[in-house]
Short mmCIF file of C-alpha atoms and ligand atoms in Angstrom, two decimals:
data_model
loop_
_atom_site.label_atom_id
_atom_site.label_comp_id
_atom_site.label_asym_id
_atom_site.label_seq_id
_atom_site.Cartn_x
_atom_site.Cartn_y
_atom_site.Cartn_z
CA MET A 24 -1.98 -19.13 -30.86
CA SER A 25 -0.62 -21.42 -33.55
CA SER A 26 0.15 -25.00 -32.61
CA GLN A 27 3.76 -24.21 -33.43
CA SER A 28 4.07 -21.52 -30.79
CA ALA A 29 2.16 -23.72 -28.33
CA GLU A 30 4.84 -26.34 -28.95
CA SER A 31 7.63 -23.87 -28.32
CA VAL A 32 6.09 -22.68 -25.03
CA ARG A 33 5.71 -26.25 -23.88
CA ALA A 34 9.28 -27.02 -24.91
CA ARG A 35 10.56 -24.11 -22.84
CA PHE A 36 8.65 -25.39 -19.83
CA GLU A 37 10.03 -28.84 -20.35
CA GLU A 38 13.55 -27.51 -20.51
CA ALA A 39 12.97 -25.62 -17.26
CA GLY A 40 11.74 -28.77 -15.54
CA GLN A 41 8.15 -27.51 -15.50
CA ALA A 42 6.57 -29.79 -18.13
CA HIS A 43 3.97 -31.00 -15.58
CA VAL A 44 2.13 -27.68 -16.05
CA PHE A 45 0.77 -29.19 -19.26
CA ARG A 46 0.03 -32.65 -17.90
CA PHE A 47 -3.71 -32.36 -18.51
CA TRP A 48 -3.23 -30.89 -22.00
CA ASP A 49 -4.89 -33.77 -23.84
CA GLU A 50 -8.08 -33.35 -21.81
CA LEU A 51 -8.37 -29.59 -22.33
CA SER A 52 -10.70 -27.78 -24.71
CA GLU A 53 -9.28 -25.34 -27.23
CA GLY A 54 -10.30 -22.42 -25.02
CA SER A 55 -8.68 -23.90 -21.91
CA ARG A 56 -5.48 -24.62 -23.82
CA ALA A 57 -5.34 -21.05 -25.03
CA SER A 58 -5.81 -19.56 -21.56
CA LEU A 59 -3.25 -21.91 -20.02
CA LEU A 60 -0.74 -20.93 -22.70
CA GLU A 61 -1.44 -17.27 -22.14
CA GLN A 62 -0.66 -17.64 -18.44
CA ALA A 63 2.41 -19.73 -19.19
CA GLU A 64 3.77 -17.08 -21.54
CA GLU A 65 3.55 -14.50 -18.79
CA ILE A 66 6.04 -16.41 -16.65
CA ASP A 67 9.68 -15.47 -16.80
CA LEU A 68 11.12 -18.96 -16.42
CA GLY A 69 14.66 -17.63 -16.04
CA GLU A 70 13.65 -15.41 -13.13
CA LEU A 71 11.66 -18.21 -11.53
CA GLY A 72 14.53 -20.67 -11.96
CA ASP A 73 16.92 -18.26 -10.27
CA LEU A 74 14.52 -17.76 -7.38
CA VAL A 75 13.95 -21.46 -6.87
CA ALA A 76 17.68 -22.14 -6.98
CA LYS A 77 18.40 -19.30 -4.58
CA PHE A 78 15.85 -20.35 -2.00
CA ALA A 79 16.57 -24.05 -2.42
CA ALA A 80 20.19 -23.30 -1.60
CA GLY A 81 19.02 -21.51 1.53
CA ASP A 82 20.09 -18.09 0.21
CA GLY A 83 17.75 -15.36 1.28
CA ASP A 84 16.12 -17.59 3.91
CA GLU A 85 18.29 -16.31 6.69
CA GLY A 86 16.72 -12.83 6.61
CA PRO A 87 18.49 -9.50 6.30
CA ALA A 88 21.89 -8.83 7.84
CA LEU A 89 21.52 -7.27 11.27
CA ALA A 90 25.16 -6.34 11.89
CA GLY A 91 25.79 -2.62 11.92
CA LEU A 92 22.11 -1.78 11.99
CA GLU A 93 21.33 1.62 13.49
CA PRO A 94 18.00 3.36 14.02
CA ALA A 95 17.20 5.66 11.08
CA PRO A 96 17.01 9.38 11.86
CA TYR A 97 13.72 11.12 11.17
CA ILE A 98 12.23 14.59 11.25
CA PRO A 99 10.06 14.84 14.37
CA HIS A 100 6.52 16.16 14.22
CA PRO A 101 6.06 19.64 15.75
CA ARG A 102 4.06 18.05 18.58
CA HIS A 103 7.12 16.02 19.51
CA GLY A 104 9.84 18.62 19.24
CA GLY A 105 9.94 19.31 15.51
CA SER A 106 10.40 22.92 14.41
CA PRO A 107 7.04 24.49 13.53
CA GLU A 108 8.84 26.94 11.20
CA GLU A 109 10.57 24.13 9.38
CA TRP A 110 7.26 22.28 8.97
CA ALA A 111 5.51 25.42 7.75
CA ALA A 112 8.26 26.02 5.19
CA ALA A 113 8.06 22.41 4.00
CA ARG A 114 4.33 22.75 3.66
CA ARG A 115 4.65 25.88 1.52
CA LEU A 116 7.12 24.12 -0.74
CA GLY A 117 4.79 21.13 -1.10
CA GLU A 118 1.84 23.39 -1.82
CA GLU A 119 3.78 25.10 -4.57
CA ALA A 120 4.51 21.74 -6.21
CA ILE A 121 0.86 20.68 -5.97
CA ARG A 122 -0.29 24.00 -7.49
CA ALA A 123 2.20 23.55 -10.30
CA GLY A 124 0.63 20.17 -11.18
CA ARG A 125 3.77 18.23 -10.31
CA VAL A 126 2.10 15.83 -7.88
CA GLY A 127 0.12 12.66 -8.58
CA ALA A 128 -1.60 10.27 -6.18
CA PHE A 129 -0.85 6.57 -6.32
CA THR A 130 -2.83 3.79 -4.64
CA VAL A 131 -1.68 0.20 -4.54
CA ALA A 132 -4.86 -1.86 -4.67
CA GLY A 133 -3.70 -5.16 -6.07
CA GLY A 134 -3.59 -7.12 -2.81
CA GLN A 135 -5.71 -10.18 -2.19
CA GLY A 136 -7.17 -8.97 1.09
CA THR A 137 -7.41 -12.53 2.40
CA ARG A 138 -7.42 -11.51 6.06
CA LEU A 139 -10.44 -9.24 5.65
CA GLY A 140 -12.31 -11.95 3.76
CA TYR A 141 -14.36 -9.47 1.75
CA ASP A 142 -15.63 -10.48 -1.64
CA GLY A 143 -14.60 -7.70 -3.98
CA PRO A 144 -11.77 -5.20 -4.41
CA LYS A 145 -10.82 -3.83 -0.98
CA GLY A 146 -11.27 -0.29 -2.25
CA THR A 147 -15.01 -0.97 -2.54
CA PHE A 148 -15.25 -1.83 1.15
CA PRO A 149 -17.49 0.61 3.09
CA VAL A 150 -15.57 2.37 5.84
CA THR A 151 -17.03 5.65 7.03
CA PRO A 152 -19.12 5.71 10.21
CA VAL A 153 -22.45 7.07 8.95
CA THR A 154 -22.70 7.23 5.16
CA LYS A 155 -20.58 4.09 4.68
CA LYS A 156 -18.48 5.59 1.93
CA THR A 157 -16.06 3.13 0.39
CA LEU A 158 -12.29 3.44 0.68
CA PHE A 159 -12.05 4.52 -2.96
CA GLN A 160 -14.65 7.21 -2.37
CA VAL A 161 -12.82 8.54 0.68
CA PHE A 162 -9.58 8.82 -1.30
CA ALA A 163 -11.34 10.37 -4.30
CA GLU A 164 -12.88 13.02 -2.07
CA LYS A 165 -9.59 13.77 -0.33
CA ILE A 166 -7.92 14.16 -3.72
CA GLN A 167 -10.70 16.44 -4.95
CA ALA A 168 -10.54 18.47 -1.76
CA ALA A 169 -6.82 19.05 -2.42
CA GLU A 170 -7.53 19.91 -6.06
CA ARG A 171 -9.99 22.54 -4.97
CA ARG A 172 -7.78 23.98 -2.27
CA TYR A 173 -4.80 24.35 -4.57
CA ALA A 174 -6.69 24.91 -7.83
CA ALA A 175 -4.64 22.01 -9.17
CA ARG A 176 -5.01 18.89 -11.22
CA ILE A 177 -3.96 15.81 -9.31
CA PRO A 178 -3.95 12.69 -11.48
CA TRP A 179 -4.67 9.48 -9.61
CA PHE A 180 -3.03 6.18 -10.50
CA VAL A 181 -4.59 2.99 -9.17
CA MET A 182 -2.74 -0.30 -9.34
CA THR A 183 -4.98 -3.35 -9.59
CA SER A 184 -4.35 -7.08 -9.93
CA HIS A 185 -5.47 -9.49 -12.65
CA ALA A 186 -8.03 -10.78 -10.19
CA ASN A 187 -9.62 -7.44 -9.30
CA HIS A 188 -8.93 -5.17 -12.29
CA ALA A 189 -12.30 -5.49 -14.03
CA ALA A 190 -14.25 -5.20 -10.77
CA THR A 191 -12.22 -2.13 -9.74
CA VAL A 192 -12.78 -0.31 -13.03
CA ALA A 193 -16.47 -1.27 -12.94
CA ALA A 194 -16.77 0.15 -9.41
CA PHE A 195 -15.29 3.49 -10.51
CA GLU A 196 -17.53 3.60 -13.57
CA GLY A 197 -20.58 2.68 -11.55
CA ALA A 198 -19.84 5.45 -9.07
CA GLY A 199 -19.18 8.11 -11.73
CA TYR A 200 -15.50 8.07 -10.75
CA TYR A 201 -16.58 9.32 -7.33
CA GLY A 202 -16.89 12.81 -8.72
CA LEU A 203 -13.45 12.90 -10.33
CA SER A 204 -13.15 13.42 -14.01
CA ALA A 205 -12.54 10.05 -15.65
CA ASP A 206 -9.54 11.26 -17.62
CA ARG A 207 -7.77 12.01 -14.37
CA VAL A 208 -7.85 8.40 -13.13
CA SER A 209 -5.56 5.73 -14.59
CA PHE A 210 -5.70 2.04 -13.79
CA PHE A 211 -3.05 -0.51 -14.49
CA THR A 212 -2.54 -4.12 -13.53
CA GLN A 213 0.46 -5.36 -11.59
CA GLY A 214 2.49 -8.41 -12.50
CA ARG A 215 1.95 -11.90 -11.18
CA MET A 216 4.17 -14.72 -10.10
CA PRO A 217 3.44 -18.43 -10.14
CA ALA A 218 3.32 -20.31 -6.85
CA VAL A 219 5.58 -23.33 -6.54
CA ASP A 220 5.76 -26.38 -4.30
CA ARG A 221 8.72 -26.99 -2.03
CA ASN A 222 10.61 -28.57 -4.93
CA GLY A 223 10.18 -25.50 -7.05
CA LYS A 224 7.51 -27.03 -9.29
CA ILE A 225 4.84 -24.64 -10.50
CA LEU A 226 1.43 -25.39 -8.93
CA LEU A 227 -1.80 -25.64 -10.91
CA GLU A 228 -4.98 -24.36 -9.29
CA ALA A 229 -7.06 -26.10 -11.96
CA LYS A 230 -6.18 -28.39 -14.83
CA ASP A 231 -6.06 -25.40 -17.12
CA ARG A 232 -4.89 -22.75 -14.67
CA ILE A 233 -1.57 -21.99 -13.04
CA ALA A 234 -1.69 -20.80 -9.40
CA MET A 235 -0.60 -17.20 -9.90
CA SER A 236 -0.69 -14.34 -7.42
CA PRO A 237 0.20 -10.64 -7.50
CA ASP A 238 3.92 -9.93 -7.23
CA GLY A 239 3.61 -7.76 -4.11
CA HIS A 240 3.37 -4.00 -3.61
CA GLY A 241 7.01 -3.84 -4.67
CA GLY A 242 5.77 -4.97 -8.08
CA SER A 243 4.23 -1.51 -8.37
CA LEU A 244 7.52 0.05 -9.48
CA ARG A 245 7.95 -2.14 -12.52
CA ALA A 246 4.21 -2.09 -13.24
CA LEU A 247 4.28 1.72 -13.27
CA VAL A 248 6.96 1.57 -15.94
CA ARG A 249 5.60 -1.34 -17.99
CA SER A 250 2.05 -0.01 -18.06
CA GLY A 251 3.11 3.32 -19.48
CA ALA A 252 2.00 5.17 -16.33
CA VAL A 253 5.45 6.71 -15.91
CA ALA A 254 5.42 7.97 -19.48
CA LYS A 255 1.97 9.42 -18.87
CA MET A 256 3.17 11.21 -15.76
CA ARG A 257 6.13 12.65 -17.55
CA ALA A 258 3.95 13.89 -20.39
CA ALA A 259 1.70 15.59 -17.83
CA GLY A 260 4.62 17.18 -15.96
CA VAL A 261 4.13 15.00 -12.85
CA ASP A 262 7.46 14.26 -11.16
CA THR A 263 6.33 13.43 -7.62
CA LEU A 264 4.02 10.59 -6.55
CA SER A 265 2.17 10.26 -3.28
CA TYR A 266 2.06 6.51 -2.56
CA PHE A 267 -0.48 4.95 -0.21
CA GLN A 268 -2.24 1.66 0.39
CA VAL A 269 -5.85 0.96 -0.39
CA ASP A 270 -6.70 -0.11 3.15
CA ASN A 271 -6.09 3.07 5.15
CA PRO A 272 -9.03 5.49 5.37
CA LEU A 273 -7.14 7.96 7.57
CA VAL A 274 -4.27 8.51 5.13
CA ARG A 275 -3.57 12.04 3.94
CA CYS A 276 -3.58 11.26 0.25
CA VAL A 277 -1.78 14.46 -0.69
CA ASP A 278 0.18 15.86 2.24
CA PRO A 279 1.93 19.15 1.37
CA ALA A 280 4.40 19.12 4.28
CA PHE A 281 5.51 15.58 3.45
CA ILE A 282 5.93 16.51 -0.21
CA GLY A 283 7.85 19.63 0.80
CA PHE A 284 10.33 17.74 3.02
CA HIS A 285 10.87 15.28 0.17
CA LEU A 286 11.54 18.01 -2.39
CA ARG A 287 13.68 20.11 -0.10
CA ALA A 288 16.04 17.20 0.51
CA GLY A 289 16.20 16.19 -3.16
CA SER A 290 14.97 12.82 -1.95
CA GLU A 291 14.13 10.02 -4.35
CA MET A 292 11.91 8.15 -1.91
CA SER A 293 10.55 9.48 1.36
CA SER A 294 8.62 7.76 4.10
CA LYS A 295 6.36 8.49 7.03
CA MET A 296 7.03 6.87 10.37
CA ILE A 297 5.06 6.56 13.57
CA PRO A 298 6.71 5.79 16.90
CA LYS A 299 5.99 2.17 17.74
CA ALA A 300 3.35 1.96 20.45
CA TYR A 301 5.04 -1.02 22.17
CA PRO A 302 8.03 -3.23 21.37
CA GLU A 303 5.97 -6.14 20.01
CA GLU A 304 3.96 -3.98 17.62
CA LYS A 305 3.99 -5.67 14.21
CA VAL A 306 5.38 -2.98 11.95
CA GLY A 307 8.62 -2.75 9.98
CA HIS A 308 11.47 -0.67 11.43
CA PHE A 309 13.26 2.13 9.62
CA CYS A 310 17.00 1.57 10.05
CA ARG A 311 20.28 2.69 8.57
CA ARG A 312 22.88 0.26 7.30
CA ASP A 313 26.03 1.11 5.37
CA GLY A 314 24.81 4.61 4.70
CA THR A 315 21.45 3.55 3.28
CA THR A 316 17.93 3.46 4.66
CA VAL A 317 16.36 0.03 5.06
CA VAL A 318 13.16 -1.35 6.53
CA ILE A 319 13.62 -4.42 8.72
CA GLU A 320 10.41 -6.31 9.21
CA TYR A 321 9.25 -7.20 12.71
CA SER A 322 9.62 -10.87 11.87
CA ASP A 323 13.27 -10.32 10.89
CA MET A 324 14.35 -8.32 13.94
CA PRO A 325 15.06 -10.31 17.10
CA MET A 326 12.73 -9.39 19.94
CA GLU A 327 15.60 -8.33 22.20
CA MET A 328 16.54 -5.73 19.59
CA GLN A 329 12.95 -4.56 19.34
CA ARG A 330 12.96 -4.13 23.11
CA GLU A 331 16.23 -2.14 23.27
CA ARG A 332 15.87 1.29 24.84
CA ASP A 333 18.05 4.40 24.71
CA GLU A 334 19.31 6.41 27.73
CA SER A 335 16.01 8.22 27.97
CA GLY A 336 14.10 4.94 28.14
CA ARG A 337 12.65 5.30 24.65
CA LEU A 338 12.59 2.35 22.24
CA ARG A 339 15.79 2.47 20.23
CA PHE A 340 14.27 1.14 17.00
CA VAL A 341 11.21 3.27 17.42
CA ALA A 342 10.45 4.28 13.83
CA GLY A 343 7.61 2.11 12.54
CA SER A 344 6.86 1.97 8.83
CA ILE A 345 3.24 2.61 7.77
CA ALA A 346 3.65 2.22 4.01
CA ILE A 347 3.18 5.87 3.07
CA HIS A 348 5.81 7.23 0.71
CA ILE A 349 6.64 9.97 -1.74
CA LEU A 350 8.33 8.68 -4.87
CA ASP A 351 10.33 10.65 -7.37
CA VAL A 352 9.10 9.65 -10.84
CA GLY A 353 12.67 9.47 -12.21
CA PHE A 354 13.50 7.07 -9.39
CA VAL A 355 10.48 4.89 -10.26
CA ALA A 356 11.66 4.83 -13.87
CA ARG A 357 15.14 3.75 -12.77
CA VAL A 358 14.23 1.06 -10.24
CA GLY A 359 11.05 -0.08 -12.00
CA GLY A 360 12.84 -0.12 -15.33
CA GLY A 361 15.21 -2.73 -13.92
CA GLU A 362 18.33 -0.61 -14.24
CA SER A 363 21.06 -2.92 -13.16
CA GLY A 364 22.04 -2.76 -9.52
CA SER A 365 18.65 -1.55 -8.41
CA GLU A 366 16.40 -4.58 -8.79
CA LEU A 367 14.05 -5.38 -5.95
CA LEU A 368 14.53 -8.85 -4.54
CA PHE A 369 11.70 -11.28 -4.10
CA HIS A 370 10.71 -12.54 -0.69
CA ARG A 371 9.27 -15.98 -0.20
CA ALA A 372 6.21 -16.77 1.85
CA GLU A 373 4.98 -20.24 2.71
CA LYS A 374 1.23 -20.42 2.10
CA LYS A 375 -1.66 -22.83 1.91
CA ILE A 376 -2.25 -22.96 -1.83
CA PRO A 377 -5.20 -24.95 -3.19
CA CYS A 378 -3.94 -26.96 -6.13
CA VAL A 379 -4.74 -29.94 -8.31
CA GLY A 380 -3.26 -33.29 -7.38
CA GLU A 381 -2.12 -36.00 -9.74
CA ASP A 382 -5.71 -37.15 -10.29
CA GLY A 383 -6.79 -33.65 -11.30
CA ASP A 384 -8.90 -33.02 -8.18
CA VAL A 385 -8.36 -29.79 -6.26
CA VAL A 386 -6.81 -30.26 -2.82
CA LYS A 387 -7.27 -27.60 -0.12
CA PRO A 388 -4.25 -28.00 2.11
CA GLU A 389 -4.48 -27.69 5.90
CA GLU A 390 -0.81 -26.77 6.19
CA PRO A 391 1.38 -24.55 4.00
CA ASN A 392 2.21 -26.60 0.92
CA GLY A 393 3.81 -24.06 -1.35
CA ILE A 394 5.66 -20.83 -1.82
CA LYS A 395 4.56 -17.47 -3.16
CA PHE A 396 7.00 -14.78 -4.23
CA GLU A 397 6.45 -11.09 -3.51
CA MET A 398 8.40 -7.85 -3.73
CA PHE A 399 8.05 -5.13 -1.10
CA VAL A 400 8.05 -1.47 -2.01
CA PHE A 401 10.26 -0.47 0.92
CA ASP A 402 13.04 -2.60 -0.56
CA ALA A 403 13.51 0.29 -2.98
CA LEU A 404 14.69 2.54 -0.13
CA PRO A 405 18.35 1.48 -0.15
CA PHE A 406 18.56 2.60 -3.79
CA ALA A 407 17.14 6.04 -3.07
CA GLU A 408 19.34 9.11 -2.82
CA ASN A 409 18.71 11.37 0.17
CA ALA A 410 15.85 9.29 1.57
CA VAL A 411 13.88 11.34 4.09
CA ILE A 412 11.71 10.04 6.92
CA ILE A 413 9.23 12.28 8.70
CA GLU A 414 7.16 11.57 11.75
CA THR A 415 3.41 11.63 11.45
CA LEU A 416 0.68 11.27 14.04
CA ARG A 417 -0.88 7.85 13.93
CA GLN A 418 -4.26 9.35 14.83
CA ASP A 419 -4.21 11.48 11.67
CA ASP A 420 -2.67 9.14 9.12
CA PHE A 421 -2.93 5.47 9.92
CA SER A 422 -5.75 3.07 10.71
CA PRO A 423 -5.62 0.19 8.25
CA VAL A 424 -8.42 -2.25 7.57
CA LYS A 425 -6.62 -5.60 7.50
CA ASN A 426 -8.58 -8.08 9.60
CA ALA A 427 -12.25 -8.98 9.79
CA ASP A 428 -12.33 -8.02 13.46
CA GLY A 429 -10.17 -6.95 16.40
CA LYS A 430 -7.06 -4.90 15.70
CA ASP A 431 -6.86 -3.11 12.33
CA SER A 432 -10.41 -4.03 11.42
CA PRO A 433 -13.43 -2.19 9.95
CA ARG A 434 -14.52 -1.46 13.50
CA SER A 435 -11.20 0.00 14.67
CA ALA A 436 -11.03 2.10 11.48
CA VAL A 437 -14.53 3.51 12.12
CA GLU A 438 -13.58 4.30 15.71
CA ASP A 439 -10.35 5.99 14.67
CA GLN A 440 -12.26 8.15 12.16
CA LEU A 441 -14.75 9.05 14.89
CA ARG A 442 -11.95 10.01 17.27
CA GLN A 443 -10.46 12.22 14.58
CA PHE A 444 -13.77 13.97 13.86
CA ALA A 445 -14.32 14.37 17.61
CA ARG A 446 -10.90 16.00 18.06
CA TRP A 447 -11.70 18.51 15.33
CA VAL A 448 -15.07 19.31 16.88
CA LEU A 449 -13.69 19.62 20.40
CA ALA A 450 -10.89 21.87 19.13
CA VAL A 451 -13.44 24.47 17.99
CA GLY A 452 -14.98 24.48 21.43
CA VAL A 453 -18.08 22.38 20.83
CA GLU A 454 -18.98 20.11 23.71
CA LEU A 455 -19.06 16.47 22.82
CA PRO A 456 -19.30 13.43 25.09
CA VAL A 457 -16.21 11.27 24.54
CA ASP A 458 -14.76 8.36 26.50
CA ASP A 459 -11.22 8.28 27.82
CA THR A 460 -9.90 7.07 24.45
CA GLY A 461 -11.48 10.10 22.76
CA LEU A 462 -14.24 8.02 21.17
CA PRO A 463 -17.47 10.04 20.90
CA ALA A 464 -20.65 8.61 22.39
CA PHE A 465 -22.37 8.58 18.98
CA ALA A 466 -21.49 8.27 15.32
CA PHE A 467 -21.27 11.30 13.05
CA GLU A 468 -19.18 12.11 10.02
CA VAL A 469 -17.17 14.91 8.43
CA SER A 470 -16.81 14.72 4.65
CA PRO A 471 -13.36 15.55 3.22
CA PHE A 472 -15.16 18.27 1.26
CA PHE A 473 -16.12 19.96 4.51
CA ALA A 474 -12.64 19.58 5.99
CA ASP A 475 -9.76 17.16 5.70
CA ASP A 476 -7.73 18.19 8.73
CA GLU A 477 -8.05 20.02 12.01
CA GLU A 478 -6.95 23.36 10.62
CA ALA A 479 -9.33 23.19 7.66
CA PHE A 480 -12.12 22.20 10.03
CA ALA A 481 -11.50 25.20 12.28
CA LYS A 482 -11.52 27.56 9.30
CA ARG A 483 -14.66 26.09 7.84
CA TRP A 484 -16.42 26.08 11.20
CA ALA A 485 -15.51 29.69 11.89
CA ALA A 486 -16.94 30.72 8.52
CA LEU A 487 -20.32 29.08 9.14
CA LYS A 488 -23.04 31.54 10.13
CA GLU A 489 -25.26 28.81 11.45
CA LYS A 490 -23.37 26.10 13.24
CA PRO A 491 -24.73 22.59 12.66
CA VAL A 492 -25.65 20.48 15.65
CA ILE A 493 -23.25 17.62 16.15
CA LYS A 494 -25.53 14.74 17.06
CA GLU A 495 -26.05 11.07 16.29
CA GLY A 496 -25.96 10.54 12.52
CA ALA A 497 -24.95 14.15 11.69
CA VAL A 498 -22.99 14.47 8.44
CA LEU A 499 -21.02 17.62 7.69
CA GLU A 500 -20.99 17.72 3.92
CA ASP A 501 -19.66 20.09 1.34
P1 UTP B 14 -1.19 -6.31 2.48
O1 UTP B 14 0.19 -6.62 2.89
O2 UTP B 14 -2.14 -5.93 3.55
O3 UTP B 14 -1.75 -7.56 1.65
O4 UTP B 14 -1.15 -5.19 1.38
P2 UTP B 14 -3.18 -7.86 1.08
O5 UTP B 14 -2.95 -8.85 -0.03
O6 UTP B 14 -3.95 -6.64 0.71
O7 UTP B 14 -3.96 -8.54 2.28
P3 UTP B 14 -3.83 -10.01 2.90
O8 UTP B 14 -2.44 -10.12 3.43
O9 UTP B 14 -4.15 -11.00 1.81
O10 UTP B 14 -4.87 -10.01 3.99
C1 UTP B 14 -0.80 -3.88 1.69
C2 UTP B 14 -1.16 -2.99 0.51
O11 UTP B 14 -0.44 -3.39 -0.63
C3 UTP B 14 -1.32 -3.69 -1.69
C4 UTP B 14 -2.64 -4.02 -1.04
O12 UTP B 14 -3.72 -3.83 -1.94
C5 UTP B 14 -2.64 -3.04 0.11
O13 UTP B 14 -3.00 -1.76 -0.35
N1 UTP B 14 -0.77 -4.83 -2.44
C6 UTP B 14 -0.32 -5.93 -1.78
C7 UTP B 14 -0.74 -4.76 -3.80
O14 UTP B 14 -1.17 -3.76 -4.41
N2 UTP B 14 -0.24 -5.82 -4.48
C8 UTP B 14 0.23 -6.92 -3.87
O15 UTP B 14 0.68 -7.85 -4.57
C9 UTP B 14 0.20 -6.98 -2.48
#
């Protein structure tokens, strides 16, 4: 960068009251100056200024409006009163779309995974009970299993962050794209936002580095547009995206019934819900407000509301969000392209952000000292026409790896996979010792190539001349 353009960047920062970002400039090497400028150029100072002003004025701090909030309607699962015929018809419609090559898979994998404390992209975390396949491998195999079943091409889009992009691509390359053909997988990096202190001043994490973090899973919509992924989808005839998070090994990556319900309704964004297990469960709630669908986070809904029950004694706000969606590609283009009136708002989160002090030394704060800004993908729901919500079974779709131990941990995810495999095995009449939670007495594994749901398992099992013995360490492969 010429010294002239360096001057103009610095002048813009000065004008925005952020000149301190360059306070160590005179000490920096040429290389450090260049990388600091590159980061600085990425920042939309106008957007940041608006955010700081908004939050400083207290706007947006009070949480979402709760007046007039109603529980959102959803399509019940056949096990809970849904119509089996309706589900079968939706499934056929979804299958048709998959066969026609209209469906792509989309994984958001740009998170920082701080709670898990694993060093590396979360998708490279080993999750299966016996062979310790990684999350990326599990998804890749589920996608391939669907490709085989429907004789279809299913492109896979993976959103990374600046911090994990290179390591993610390297992991795919190192693993031979987990059996997928490389031209079917696209990676793109999400945007970042600078962290600020309580006065709205941008924080430095080193003398030559701004504290930047990914702009949230909601940043995926604009990243899909900016990266050219949307254009790529359109060129390939993909108009429907199956969105899921990188941390959930149970997710059905390509679920034909879900896709079918979405298409049948002409929905722009559809969601899966699970009934909350108990009022305090920390999931967002699907609600309706002013004719639109919204997700109200557990932290934004008063506990007495979360405890409300209907006449039948059921939780009134029962529909928990598990971050599984179908997105219409035209909708992504509209919202992600920043078409006016449909911008996602940023949320603020107070965090402990290591940063350099006046003397240039890095301080690791004990208490939250700054603010990060993130967008949430479910904030796109109010902009979606005909948003559909369907019920799914937690046991077959949701067991996230969030924490190092306890709830939503590697261990609970292994156990939930084991319970699922055990259910499939028991359903074909094989005897298996399980405890009263359905957990088998030993670890074994079913590869997605062998079967990826109970019905596929039963079919595959019935077709086997010699039935394998289900014992400790058994792996049912392709
Ligand atoms: P989480 O809310 O669990 O956040 O992300 P996280 O950053 O992964 O983990 P913690 O909170 O630091 O422990 C849910 C999903 O959204 C993705 C994550 O990769 C995960 O799949 N995500 C989150 C992004 O892709 N980008 C983001 O900026 C944030």
